[in-house]
Amino acid sequence: MQVSLLNTNEACELLRCKPDALKGLRENWIHGVHYVKRGKGPTAPILYIREMILDWLVNQEAPETHQTAIENFRRSLPSGKKRRR
């Protein structure tokens, strides 16, 4: 899966919301699935995973469908691949 990372301004533009609203949404999102932090501490930049945010947006009323997308996303990552022995 190709992943596009958005900064805060780009994510706000995509969702047509303000940074405070985005911060509120992030409280219900999963780190590593919907967003990632670059670095540690309160001032570390946050990047948003475009594909997962769009899936969340479309499937807000169908959480089981979004959960399937989360599982597929995790499996698509190198850490989600099964290793051959």
PDB file of N, CA, C and O in Angstrom:
ATOM      1  N   MET A   1       0.847  -1.191   0.000  1.00  0.00           N
ATOM      2  CA  MET A   1       0.000   0.000   0.000  1.00  0.00           C
ATOM      3  C   MET A   1       0.883   1.242   0.000  1.00  0.00           C
ATOM      4  O   MET A   1       1.808   1.348   0.786  1.00  0.00           O
ATOM      5  N   GLN A   2       0.592   2.148  -0.886  1.00  0.00           N
ATOM      6  CA  GLN A   2       1.273   3.439  -0.924  1.00  0.00           C
ATOM      7  C   GLN A   2       0.695   4.310   0.186  1.00  0.00           C
ATOM      8  O   GLN A   2      -0.518   4.350   0.374  1.00  0.00           O
ATOM      9  N   VAL A   3       1.549   4.984   0.928  1.00  0.00           N
ATOM     10  CA  VAL A   3       1.091   5.814   2.039  1.00  0.00           C
ATOM     11  C   VAL A   3       1.497   7.256   1.780  1.00  0.00           C
ATOM     12  O   VAL A   3       2.640   7.531   1.442  1.00  0.00           O
ATOM     13  N   SER A   4       0.538   8.157   1.948  1.00  0.00           N
ATOM     14  CA  SER A   4       0.799   9.590   1.816  1.00  0.00           C
ATOM     15  C   SER A   4       0.707  10.218   3.199  1.00  0.00           C
ATOM     16  O   SER A   4      -0.282  10.025   3.903  1.00  0.00           O
ATOM     17  N   LEU A   5       1.739  10.947   3.568  1.00  0.00           N
ATOM     18  CA  LEU A   5       1.752  11.625   4.861  1.00  0.00           C
ATOM     19  C   LEU A   5       1.410  13.093   4.676  1.00  0.00           C
ATOM     20  O   LEU A   5       1.899  13.744   3.753  1.00  0.00           O
ATOM     21  N   LEU A   6       0.555  13.599   5.550  1.00  0.00           N
ATOM     22  CA  LEU A   6       0.127  14.997   5.507  1.00  0.00           C
ATOM     23  C   LEU A   6       0.575  15.703   6.771  1.00  0.00           C
ATOM     24  O   LEU A   6       0.513  15.126   7.862  1.00  0.00           O
ATOM     25  N   ASN A   7       0.969  16.960   6.630  1.00  0.00           N
ATOM     26  CA  ASN A   7       1.221  17.746   7.835  1.00  0.00           C
ATOM     27  C   ASN A   7      -0.122  18.251   8.364  1.00  0.00           C
ATOM     28  O   ASN A   7      -1.172  18.006   7.769  1.00  0.00           O
ATOM     29  N   THR A   8      -0.083  18.957   9.472  1.00  0.00           N
ATOM     30  CA  THR A   8      -1.320  19.420  10.095  1.00  0.00           C
ATOM     31  C   THR A   8      -2.153  20.286   9.158  1.00  0.00           C
ATOM     32  O   THR A   8      -3.372  20.098   9.047  1.00  0.00           O
ATOM     33  N   ASN A   9      -1.519  21.220   8.482  1.00  0.00           N
ATOM     34  CA  ASN A   9      -2.268  22.101   7.574  1.00  0.00           C
ATOM     35  C   ASN A   9      -2.924  21.326   6.441  1.00  0.00           C
ATOM     36  O   ASN A   9      -4.073  21.591   6.080  1.00  0.00           O
ATOM     37  N   GLU A  10      -2.202  20.359   5.882  1.00  0.00           N
ATOM     38  CA  GLU A  10      -2.757  19.556   4.790  1.00  0.00           C
ATOM     39  C   GLU A  10      -3.913  18.683   5.276  1.00  0.00           C
ATOM     40  O   GLU A  10      -4.923  18.545   4.583  1.00  0.00           O
ATOM     41  N   ALA A  11      -3.769  18.102   6.471  1.00  0.00           N
ATOM     42  CA  ALA A  11      -4.852  17.284   7.032  1.00  0.00           C
ATOM     43  C   ALA A  11      -6.078  18.143   7.311  1.00  0.00           C
ATOM     44  O   ALA A  11      -7.210  17.727   7.050  1.00  0.00           O
ATOM     45  N   CYS A  12      -5.866  19.352   7.828  1.00  0.00           N
ATOM     46  CA  CYS A  12      -6.988  20.271   8.073  1.00  0.00           C
ATOM     47  C   CYS A  12      -7.680  20.645   6.770  1.00  0.00           C
ATOM     48  O   CYS A  12      -8.914  20.712   6.706  1.00  0.00           O
ATOM     49  N   GLU A  13      -6.898  20.858   5.737  1.00  0.00           N
ATOM     50  CA  GLU A  13      -7.482  21.186   4.433  1.00  0.00           C
ATOM     51  C   GLU A  13      -8.294  20.008   3.899  1.00  0.00           C
ATOM     52  O   GLU A  13      -9.408  20.180   3.401  1.00  0.00           O
ATOM     53  N   LEU A  14      -7.763  18.798   4.030  1.00  0.00           N
ATOM     54  CA  LEU A  14      -8.459  17.604   3.566  1.00  0.00           C
ATOM     55  C   LEU A  14      -9.791  17.420   4.290  1.00  0.00           C
ATOM     56  O   LEU A  14     -10.815  17.127   3.664  1.00  0.00           O
ATOM     57  N   LEU A  15      -9.791  17.615   5.606  1.00  0.00           N
ATOM     58  CA  LEU A  15     -10.993  17.420   6.414  1.00  0.00           C
ATOM     59  C   LEU A  15     -11.832  18.684   6.562  1.00  0.00           C
ATOM     60  O   LEU A  15     -12.909  18.644   7.155  1.00  0.00           O
ATOM     61  N   ARG A  16     -11.302  19.794   6.036  1.00  0.00           N
ATOM     62  CA  ARG A  16     -11.977  21.095   6.140  1.00  0.00           C
ATOM     63  C   ARG A  16     -12.313  21.421   7.592  1.00  0.00           C
ATOM     64  O   ARG A  16     -13.462  21.648   7.962  1.00  0.00           O
ATOM     65  N   CYS A  17     -11.235  21.400   8.403  1.00  0.00           N
ATOM     66  CA  CYS A  17     -11.403  21.702   9.822  1.00  0.00           C
ATOM     67  C   CYS A  17     -10.220  22.540  10.300  1.00  0.00           C
ATOM     68  O   CYS A  17      -9.267  22.751   9.567  1.00  0.00           O
ATOM     69  N   LYS A  18     -10.308  23.003  11.511  1.00  0.00           N
ATOM     70  CA  LYS A  18      -9.244  23.787  12.122  1.00  0.00           C
ATOM     71  C   LYS A  18      -8.337  22.858  12.936  1.00  0.00           C
ATOM     72  O   LYS A  18      -8.745  21.753  13.309  1.00  0.00           O
ATOM     73  N   PRO A  19      -7.098  23.287  13.200  1.00  0.00           N
ATOM     74  CA  PRO A  19      -6.164  22.446  13.957  1.00  0.00           C
ATOM     75  C   PRO A  19      -6.710  21.962  15.306  1.00  0.00           C
ATOM     76  O   PRO A  19      -6.449  20.821  15.696  1.00  0.00           O
ATOM     77  N   ASP A  20      -7.477  22.785  16.001  1.00  0.00           N
ATOM     78  CA  ASP A  20      -8.046  22.340  17.279  1.00  0.00           C
ATOM     79  C   ASP A  20      -9.018  21.183  17.078  1.00  0.00           C
ATOM     80  O   ASP A  20      -9.071  20.252  17.880  1.00  0.00           O
ATOM     81  N   ALA A  21      -9.798  21.231  16.013  1.00  0.00           N
ATOM     82  CA  ALA A  21     -10.727  20.140  15.714  1.00  0.00           C
ATOM     83  C   ALA A  21      -9.959  18.871  15.345  1.00  0.00           C
ATOM     84  O   ALA A  21     -10.326  17.773  15.753  1.00  0.00           O
ATOM     85  N   LEU A  22      -8.884  19.038  14.611  1.00  0.00           N
ATOM     86  CA  LEU A  22      -8.047  17.898  14.229  1.00  0.00           C
ATOM     87  C   LEU A  22      -7.439  17.252  15.476  1.00  0.00           C
ATOM     88  O   LEU A  22      -7.407  16.027  15.594  1.00  0.00           O
ATOM     89  N   LYS A  23      -7.009  18.075  16.397  1.00  0.00           N
ATOM     90  CA  LYS A  23      -6.457  17.562  17.656  1.00  0.00           C
ATOM     91  C   LYS A  23      -7.521  16.748  18.401  1.00  0.00           C
ATOM     92  O   LYS A  23      -7.233  15.690  18.951  1.00  0.00           O
ATOM     93  N   GLY A  24      -8.739  17.209  18.403  1.00  0.00           N
ATOM     94  CA  GLY A  24      -9.832  16.482  19.036  1.00  0.00           C
ATOM     95  C   GLY A  24     -10.101  15.149  18.362  1.00  0.00           C
ATOM     96  O   GLY A  24     -10.340  14.139  19.027  1.00  0.00           O
ATOM     97  N   LEU A  25     -10.062  15.136  17.033  1.00  0.00           N
ATOM     98  CA  LEU A  25     -10.249  13.890  16.299  1.00  0.00           C
ATOM     99  C   LEU A  25      -9.141  12.893  16.624  1.00  0.00           C
ATOM    100  O   LEU A  25      -9.392  11.699  16.782  1.00  0.00           O
ATOM    101  N   ARG A  26      -7.935  13.419  16.731  1.00  0.00           N
ATOM    102  CA  ARG A  26      -6.770  12.567  16.993  1.00  0.00           C
ATOM    103  C   ARG A  26      -6.906  11.794  18.306  1.00  0.00           C
ATOM    104  O   ARG A  26      -6.374  10.690  18.445  1.00  0.00           O
ATOM    105  N   GLU A  27      -7.650  12.331  19.248  1.00  0.00           N
ATOM    106  CA  GLU A  27      -7.837  11.642  20.526  1.00  0.00           C
ATOM    107  C   GLU A  27      -8.547  10.303  20.344  1.00  0.00           C
ATOM    108  O   GLU A  27      -8.406   9.413  21.176  1.00  0.00           O
ATOM    109  N   ASN A  28      -9.317  10.156  19.255  1.00  0.00           N
ATOM    110  CA  ASN A  28     -10.026   8.904  18.984  1.00  0.00           C
ATOM    111  C   ASN A  28      -9.351   8.062  17.904  1.00  0.00           C
ATOM    112  O   ASN A  28      -9.853   6.992  17.563  1.00  0.00           O
ATOM    113  N   TRP A  29      -8.263   8.557  17.351  1.00  0.00           N
ATOM    114  CA  TRP A  29      -7.551   7.827  16.319  1.00  0.00           C
ATOM    115  C   TRP A  29      -6.421   7.009  16.925  1.00  0.00           C
ATOM    116  O   TRP A  29      -6.040   7.208  18.074  1.00  0.00           O
ATOM    117  N   ILE A  30      -5.853   6.137  16.126  1.00  0.00           N
ATOM    118  CA  ILE A  30      -4.809   5.228  16.580  1.00  0.00           C
ATOM    119  C   ILE A  30      -3.454   5.716  16.073  1.00  0.00           C
ATOM    120  O   ILE A  30      -3.250   5.878  14.860  1.00  0.00           O
ATOM    121  N   HIS A  31      -2.530   5.912  17.024  1.00  0.00           N
ATOM    122  CA  HIS A  31      -1.165   6.274  16.649  1.00  0.00           C
ATOM    123  C   HIS A  31      -0.566   5.117  15.840  1.00  0.00           C
ATOM    124  O   HIS A  31      -0.717   3.963  16.187  1.00  0.00           O
ATOM    125  N   GLY A  32       0.069   5.439  14.738  1.00  0.00           N
ATOM    126  CA  GLY A  32       0.642   4.421  13.874  1.00  0.00           C
ATOM    127  C   GLY A  32      -0.307   3.945  12.787  1.00  0.00           C
ATOM    128  O   GLY A  32       0.104   3.240  11.872  1.00  0.00           O
ATOM    129  N   VAL A  33      -1.566   4.326  12.899  1.00  0.00           N
ATOM    130  CA  VAL A  33      -2.553   3.968  11.876  1.00  0.00           C
ATOM    131  C   VAL A  33      -3.093   5.231  11.223  1.00  0.00           C
ATOM    132  O   VAL A  33      -3.073   5.365  10.003  1.00  0.00           O
ATOM    133  N   HIS A  34      -3.565   6.159  12.016  1.00  0.00           N
ATOM    134  CA  HIS A  34      -4.122   7.406  11.491  1.00  0.00           C
ATOM    135  C   HIS A  34      -3.095   8.544  11.486  1.00  0.00           C
ATOM    136  O   HIS A  34      -3.202   9.455  10.676  1.00  0.00           O
ATOM    137  N   TYR A  35      -2.140   8.474  12.382  1.00  0.00           N
ATOM    138  CA  TYR A  35      -1.118   9.517  12.486  1.00  0.00           C
ATOM    139  C   TYR A  35       0.143   8.947  13.123  1.00  0.00           C
ATOM    140  O   TYR A  35       0.112   7.875  13.739  1.00  0.00           O
ATOM    141  N   VAL A  36       1.241   9.662  12.952  1.00  0.00           N
ATOM    142  CA  VAL A  36       2.511   9.319  13.595  1.00  0.00           C
ATOM    143  C   VAL A  36       3.159  10.611  14.082  1.00  0.00           C
ATOM    144  O   VAL A  36       2.886  11.687  13.540  1.00  0.00           O
ATOM    145  N   LYS A  37       3.974  10.489  15.104  1.00  0.00           N
ATOM    146  CA  LYS A  37       4.752  11.636  15.586  1.00  0.00           C
ATOM    147  C   LYS A  37       6.181  11.458  15.137  1.00  0.00           C
ATOM    148  O   LYS A  37       6.718  10.359  15.208  1.00  0.00           O
ATOM    149  N   ARG A  38       6.779  12.532  14.658  1.00  0.00           N
ATOM    150  CA  ARG A  38       8.195  12.522  14.291  1.00  0.00           C
ATOM    151  C   ARG A  38       8.977  13.056  15.460  1.00  0.00           C
ATOM    152  O   ARG A  38       9.093  14.261  15.638  1.00  0.00           O
ATOM    153  N   GLY A  39       9.467  12.166  16.283  1.00  0.00           N
ATOM    154  CA  GLY A  39      10.235  12.577  17.448  1.00  0.00           C
ATOM    155  C   GLY A  39       9.416  12.420  18.715  1.00  0.00           C
ATOM    156  O   GLY A  39       8.326  11.867  18.707  1.00  0.00           O
ATOM    157  N   LYS A  40       9.976  12.940  19.792  1.00  0.00           N
ATOM    158  CA  LYS A  40       9.325  12.821  21.090  1.00  0.00           C
ATOM    159  C   LYS A  40       9.043  14.204  21.651  1.00  0.00           C
ATOM    160  O   LYS A  40       9.592  15.184  21.206  1.00  0.00           O
ATOM    161  N   GLY A  41       8.190  14.247  22.613  1.00  0.00           N
ATOM    162  CA  GLY A  41       7.888  15.507  23.269  1.00  0.00           C
ATOM    163  C   GLY A  41       6.678  16.195  22.683  1.00  0.00           C
ATOM    164  O   GLY A  41       6.186  15.841  21.607  1.00  0.00           O
ATOM    165  N   PRO A  42       6.193  17.197  23.409  1.00  0.00           N
ATOM    166  CA  PRO A  42       4.954  17.874  23.007  1.00  0.00           C
ATOM    167  C   PRO A  42       5.070  18.704  21.726  1.00  0.00           C
ATOM    168  O   PRO A  42       4.061  19.026  21.108  1.00  0.00           O
ATOM    169  N   THR A  43       6.272  19.058  21.326  1.00  0.00           N
ATOM    170  CA  THR A  43       6.422  19.883  20.119  1.00  0.00           C
ATOM    171  C   THR A  43       6.818  19.066  18.889  1.00  0.00           C
ATOM    172  O   THR A  43       7.049  19.643  17.828  1.00  0.00           O
ATOM    173  N   ALA A  44       6.896  17.737  19.023  1.00  0.00           N
ATOM    174  CA  ALA A  44       7.263  16.896  17.878  1.00  0.00           C
ATOM    175  C   ALA A  44       6.188  17.015  16.801  1.00  0.00           C
ATOM    176  O   ALA A  44       4.993  16.986  17.104  1.00  0.00           O
ATOM    177  N   PRO A  45       6.591  17.159  15.554  1.00  0.00           N
ATOM    178  CA  PRO A  45       5.607  17.271  14.471  1.00  0.00           C
ATOM    179  C   PRO A  45       4.775  16.001  14.341  1.00  0.00           C
ATOM    180  O   PRO A  45       5.265  14.898  14.557  1.00  0.00           O
ATOM    181  N   ILE A  46       3.532  16.184  13.973  1.00  0.00           N
ATOM    182  CA  ILE A  46       2.615  15.068  13.760  1.00  0.00           C
ATOM    183  C   ILE A  46       2.295  14.999  12.273  1.00  0.00           C
ATOM    184  O   ILE A  46       2.005  16.011  11.641  1.00  0.00           O
ATOM    185  N   LEU A  47       2.369  13.788  11.729  1.00  0.00           N
ATOM    186  CA  LEU A  47       2.032  13.548  10.332  1.00  0.00           C
ATOM    187  C   LEU A  47       0.823  12.625  10.290  1.00  0.00           C
ATOM    188  O   LEU A  47       0.699  11.700  11.095  1.00  0.00           O
ATOM    189  N   TYR A  48      -0.062  12.884   9.358  1.00  0.00           N
ATOM    190  CA  TYR A  48      -1.319  12.150   9.252  1.00  0.00           C
ATOM    191  C   TYR A  48      -1.276  11.253   8.030  1.00  0.00           C
ATOM    192  O   TYR A  48      -0.805  11.659   6.966  1.00  0.00           O
ATOM    193  N   ILE A  49      -1.800  10.043   8.168  1.00  0.00           N
ATOM    194  CA  ILE A  49      -1.798   9.076   7.081  1.00  0.00           C
ATOM    195  C   ILE A  49      -3.087   9.269   6.274  1.00  0.00           C
ATOM    196  O   ILE A  49      -4.180   8.928   6.715  1.00  0.00           O
ATOM    197  N   ARG A  50      -2.921   9.860   5.124  1.00  0.00           N
ATOM    198  CA  ARG A  50      -4.046  10.308   4.297  1.00  0.00           C
ATOM    199  C   ARG A  50      -5.059   9.204   4.020  1.00  0.00           C
ATOM    200  O   ARG A  50      -6.256   9.390   4.179  1.00  0.00           O
ATOM    201  N   GLU A  51      -4.575   8.054   3.593  1.00  0.00           N
ATOM    202  CA  GLU A  51      -5.475   6.971   3.198  1.00  0.00           C
ATOM    203  C   GLU A  51      -6.349   6.505   4.366  1.00  0.00           C
ATOM    204  O   GLU A  51      -7.546   6.233   4.198  1.00  0.00           O
ATOM    205  N   MET A  52      -5.778   6.440   5.550  1.00  0.00           N
ATOM    206  CA  MET A  52      -6.535   5.966   6.709  1.00  0.00           C
ATOM    207  C   MET A  52      -7.511   7.032   7.203  1.00  0.00           C
ATOM    208  O   MET A  52      -8.604   6.713   7.665  1.00  0.00           O
ATOM    209  N   ILE A  53      -7.130   8.289   7.085  1.00  0.00           N
ATOM    210  CA  ILE A  53      -8.054   9.363   7.472  1.00  0.00           C
ATOM    211  C   ILE A  53      -9.242   9.395   6.512  1.00  0.00           C
ATOM    212  O   ILE A  53     -10.386   9.543   6.940  1.00  0.00           O
ATOM    213  N   LEU A  54      -8.977   9.230   5.224  1.00  0.00           N
ATOM    214  CA  LEU A  54     -10.079   9.203   4.258  1.00  0.00           C
ATOM    215  C   LEU A  54     -10.996   8.010   4.511  1.00  0.00           C
ATOM    216  O   LEU A  54     -12.218   8.138   4.451  1.00  0.00           O
ATOM    217  N   ASP A  55     -10.415   6.851   4.815  1.00  0.00           N
ATOM    218  CA  ASP A  55     -11.244   5.690   5.103  1.00  0.00           C
ATOM    219  C   ASP A  55     -12.092   5.932   6.351  1.00  0.00           C
ATOM    220  O   ASP A  55     -13.271   5.599   6.375  1.00  0.00           O
ATOM    221  N   TRP A  56     -11.483   6.513   7.381  1.00  0.00           N
ATOM    222  CA  TRP A  56     -12.237   6.850   8.591  1.00  0.00           C
ATOM    223  C   TRP A  56     -13.392   7.803   8.251  1.00  0.00           C
ATOM    224  O   TRP A  56     -14.515   7.611   8.718  1.00  0.00           O
ATOM    225  N   LEU A  57     -13.111   8.818   7.432  1.00  0.00           N
ATOM    226  CA  LEU A  57     -14.120   9.806   7.071  1.00  0.00           C
ATOM    227  C   LEU A  57     -15.314   9.148   6.372  1.00  0.00           C
ATOM    228  O   LEU A  57     -16.465   9.416   6.710  1.00  0.00           O
ATOM    229  N   VAL A  58     -15.029   8.277   5.438  1.00  0.00           N
ATOM    230  CA  VAL A  58     -16.080   7.624   4.668  1.00  0.00           C
ATOM    231  C   VAL A  58     -16.854   6.606   5.517  1.00  0.00           C
ATOM    232  O   VAL A  58     -18.054   6.426   5.334  1.00  0.00           O
ATOM    233  N   ASN A  59     -16.179   5.970   6.452  1.00  0.00           N
ATOM    234  CA  ASN A  59     -16.785   4.873   7.208  1.00  0.00           C
ATOM    235  C   ASN A  59     -17.099   5.219   8.659  1.00  0.00           C
ATOM    236  O   ASN A  59     -17.184   4.317   9.504  1.00  0.00           O
ATOM    237  N   GLN A  60     -17.318   6.480   8.958  1.00  0.00           N
ATOM    238  CA  GLN A  60     -17.638   6.861  10.337  1.00  0.00           C
ATOM    239  C   GLN A  60     -18.864   6.132  10.869  1.00  0.00           C
ATOM    240  O   GLN A  60     -18.940   5.811  12.048  1.00  0.00           O
ATOM    241  N   GLU A  61     -19.815   5.864  10.013  1.00  0.00           N
ATOM    242  CA  GLU A  61     -21.045   5.198  10.435  1.00  0.00           C
ATOM    243  C   GLU A  61     -20.943   3.672  10.332  1.00  0.00           C
ATOM    244  O   GLU A  61     -21.906   2.973  10.632  1.00  0.00           O
ATOM    245  N   ALA A  62     -19.785   3.190   9.889  1.00  0.00           N
ATOM    246  CA  ALA A  62     -19.573   1.745   9.758  1.00  0.00           C
ATOM    247  C   ALA A  62     -18.217   1.384  10.361  1.00  0.00           C
ATOM    248  O   ALA A  62     -17.259   1.078   9.641  1.00  0.00           O
ATOM    249  N   PRO A  63     -18.111   1.439  11.690  1.00  0.00           N
ATOM    250  CA  PRO A  63     -16.807   1.202  12.331  1.00  0.00           C
ATOM    251  C   PRO A  63     -16.215  -0.173  12.027  1.00  0.00           C
ATOM    252  O   PRO A  63     -14.994  -0.311  11.967  1.00  0.00           O
ATOM    253  N   GLU A  64     -17.047  -1.170  11.788  1.00  0.00           N
ATOM    254  CA  GLU A  64     -16.520  -2.500  11.476  1.00  0.00           C
ATOM    255  C   GLU A  64     -15.817  -2.490  10.117  1.00  0.00           C
ATOM    256  O   GLU A  64     -14.815  -3.181   9.921  1.00  0.00           O
ATOM    257  N   THR A  65     -16.304  -1.695   9.197  1.00  0.00           N
ATOM    258  CA  THR A  65     -15.663  -1.569   7.890  1.00  0.00           C
ATOM    259  C   THR A  65     -14.327  -0.865   8.032  1.00  0.00           C
ATOM    260  O   THR A  65     -13.326  -1.273   7.428  1.00  0.00           O
ATOM    261  N   HIS A  66     -14.286   0.183   8.846  1.00  0.00           N
ATOM    262  CA  HIS A  66     -13.016   0.885   9.068  1.00  0.00           C
ATOM    263  C   HIS A  66     -12.033  -0.023   9.810  1.00  0.00           C
ATOM    264  O   HIS A  66     -10.832   0.015   9.527  1.00  0.00           O
ATOM    265  N   GLN A  67     -12.523  -0.840  10.718  1.00  0.00           N
ATOM    266  CA  GLN A  67     -11.644  -1.774  11.432  1.00  0.00           C
ATOM    267  C   GLN A  67     -10.980  -2.741  10.450  1.00  0.00           C
ATOM    268  O   GLN A  67      -9.806  -3.059  10.589  1.00  0.00           O
ATOM    269  N   THR A  68     -11.708  -3.160   9.440  1.00  0.00           N
ATOM    270  CA  THR A  68     -11.131  -4.022   8.399  1.00  0.00           C
ATOM    271  C   THR A  68     -10.012  -3.291   7.665  1.00  0.00           C
ATOM    272  O   THR A  68      -8.960  -3.862   7.384  1.00  0.00           O
ATOM    273  N   ALA A  69     -10.234  -2.015   7.375  1.00  0.00           N
ATOM    274  CA  ALA A  69      -9.201  -1.210   6.710  1.00  0.00           C
ATOM    275  C   ALA A  69      -7.969  -1.084   7.600  1.00  0.00           C
ATOM    276  O   ALA A  69      -6.831  -1.137   7.112  1.00  0.00           O
ATOM    277  N   ILE A  70      -8.179  -0.921   8.906  1.00  0.00           N
ATOM    278  CA  ILE A  70      -7.053  -0.835   9.850  1.00  0.00           C
ATOM    279  C   ILE A  70      -6.245  -2.129   9.817  1.00  0.00           C
ATOM    280  O   ILE A  70      -5.007  -2.108   9.739  1.00  0.00           O
ATOM    281  N   GLU A  71      -6.923  -3.258   9.870  1.00  0.00           N
ATOM    282  CA  GLU A  71      -6.235  -4.551   9.839  1.00  0.00           C
ATOM    283  C   GLU A  71      -5.470  -4.744   8.537  1.00  0.00           C
ATOM    284  O   GLU A  71      -4.322  -5.200   8.536  1.00  0.00           O
ATOM    285  N   ASN A  72      -6.100  -4.375   7.418  1.00  0.00           N
ATOM    286  CA  ASN A  72      -5.416  -4.484   6.119  1.00  0.00           C
ATOM    287  C   ASN A  72      -4.210  -3.561   6.057  1.00  0.00           C
ATOM    288  O   ASN A  72      -3.166  -3.937   5.521  1.00  0.00           O
ATOM    289  N   PHE A  73      -4.349  -2.342   6.589  1.00  0.00           N
ATOM    290  CA  PHE A  73      -3.235  -1.394   6.600  1.00  0.00           C
ATOM    291  C   PHE A  73      -2.068  -1.958   7.403  1.00  0.00           C
ATOM    292  O   PHE A  73      -0.927  -1.934   6.953  1.00  0.00           O
ATOM    293  N   ARG A  74      -2.357  -2.483   8.579  1.00  0.00           N
ATOM    294  CA  ARG A  74      -1.289  -3.033   9.421  1.00  0.00           C
ATOM    295  C   ARG A  74      -0.597  -4.207   8.741  1.00  0.00           C
ATOM    296  O   ARG A  74       0.625  -4.347   8.828  1.00  0.00           O
ATOM    297  N   ARG A  75      -1.364  -5.056   8.060  1.00  0.00           N
ATOM    298  CA  ARG A  75      -0.758  -6.190   7.353  1.00  0.00           C
ATOM    299  C   ARG A  75       0.101  -5.726   6.183  1.00  0.00           C
ATOM    300  O   ARG A  75       1.045  -6.411   5.788  1.00  0.00           O
ATOM    301  N   SER A  76      -0.220  -4.580   5.603  1.00  0.00           N
ATOM    302  CA  SER A  76       0.526  -4.090   4.440  1.00  0.00           C
ATOM    303  C   SER A  76       1.885  -3.500   4.819  1.00  0.00           C
ATOM    304  O   SER A  76       2.742  -3.330   3.956  1.00  0.00           O
ATOM    305  N   LEU A  77       2.083  -3.193   6.103  1.00  0.00           N
ATOM    306  CA  LEU A  77       3.353  -2.637   6.549  1.00  0.00           C
ATOM    307  C   LEU A  77       4.420  -3.719   6.620  1.00  0.00           C
ATOM    308  O   LEU A  77       4.105  -4.891   6.837  1.00  0.00           O
ATOM    309  N   PRO A  78       5.688  -3.349   6.457  1.00  0.00           N
ATOM    310  CA  PRO A  78       6.743  -4.361   6.577  1.00  0.00           C
ATOM    311  C   PRO A  78       6.684  -5.127   7.904  1.00  0.00           C
ATOM    312  O   PRO A  78       6.933  -6.330   7.936  1.00  0.00           O
ATOM    313  N   SER A  79       6.306  -4.466   8.971  1.00  0.00           N
ATOM    314  CA  SER A  79       6.217  -5.144  10.267  1.00  0.00           C
ATOM    315  C   SER A  79       5.046  -6.116  10.326  1.00  0.00           C
ATOM    316  O   SER A  79       5.000  -6.981  11.202  1.00  0.00           O
ATOM    317  N   GLY A  80       4.110  -6.010   9.401  1.00  0.00           N
ATOM    318  CA  GLY A  80       2.951  -6.889   9.384  1.00  0.00           C
ATOM    319  C   GLY A  80       3.119  -8.100   8.483  1.00  0.00           C
ATOM    320  O   GLY A  80       2.254  -8.961   8.419  1.00  0.00           O
ATOM    321  N   LYS A  81       4.239  -8.161   7.782  1.00  0.00           N
ATOM    322  CA  LYS A  81       4.491  -9.285   6.866  1.00  0.00           C
ATOM    323  C   LYS A  81       4.987 -10.489   7.659  1.00  0.00           C
ATOM    324  O   LYS A  81       5.800 -10.361   8.559  1.00  0.00           O
ATOM    325  N   LYS A  82       4.484 -11.651   7.293  1.00  0.00           N
ATOM    326  CA  LYS A  82       4.978 -12.883   7.899  1.00  0.00           C
ATOM    327  C   LYS A  82       6.313 -13.212   7.278  1.00  0.00           C
ATOM    328  O   LYS A  82       6.513 -13.084   6.068  1.00  0.00           O
ATOM    329  N   ARG A  83       7.236 -13.642   8.113  1.00  0.00           N
ATOM    330  CA  ARG A  83       8.565 -13.980   7.627  1.00  0.00           C
ATOM    331  C   ARG A  83       8.628 -15.460   7.251  1.00  0.00           C
ATOM    332  O   ARG A  83       8.044 -16.301   7.913  1.00  0.00           O
ATOM    333  N   ARG A  84       9.354 -15.729   6.187  1.00  0.00           N
ATOM    334  CA  ARG A  84       9.553 -17.116   5.762  1.00  0.00           C
ATOM    335  C   ARG A  84      10.694 -17.705   6.581  1.00  0.00           C
ATOM    336  O   ARG A  84      11.663 -17.040   6.906  1.00  0.00           O
ATOM    337  N   ARG A  85      10.573 -18.959   6.875  1.00  0.00           N
ATOM    338  CA  ARG A  85      11.640 -19.654   7.622  1.00  0.00           C
ATOM    339  C   ARG A  85      12.443 -20.533   6.717  1.00  0.00           C
ATOM    340  O   ARG A  85      12.063 -21.019   5.753  1.00  0.00           O
TER     341      ARG A  85
END
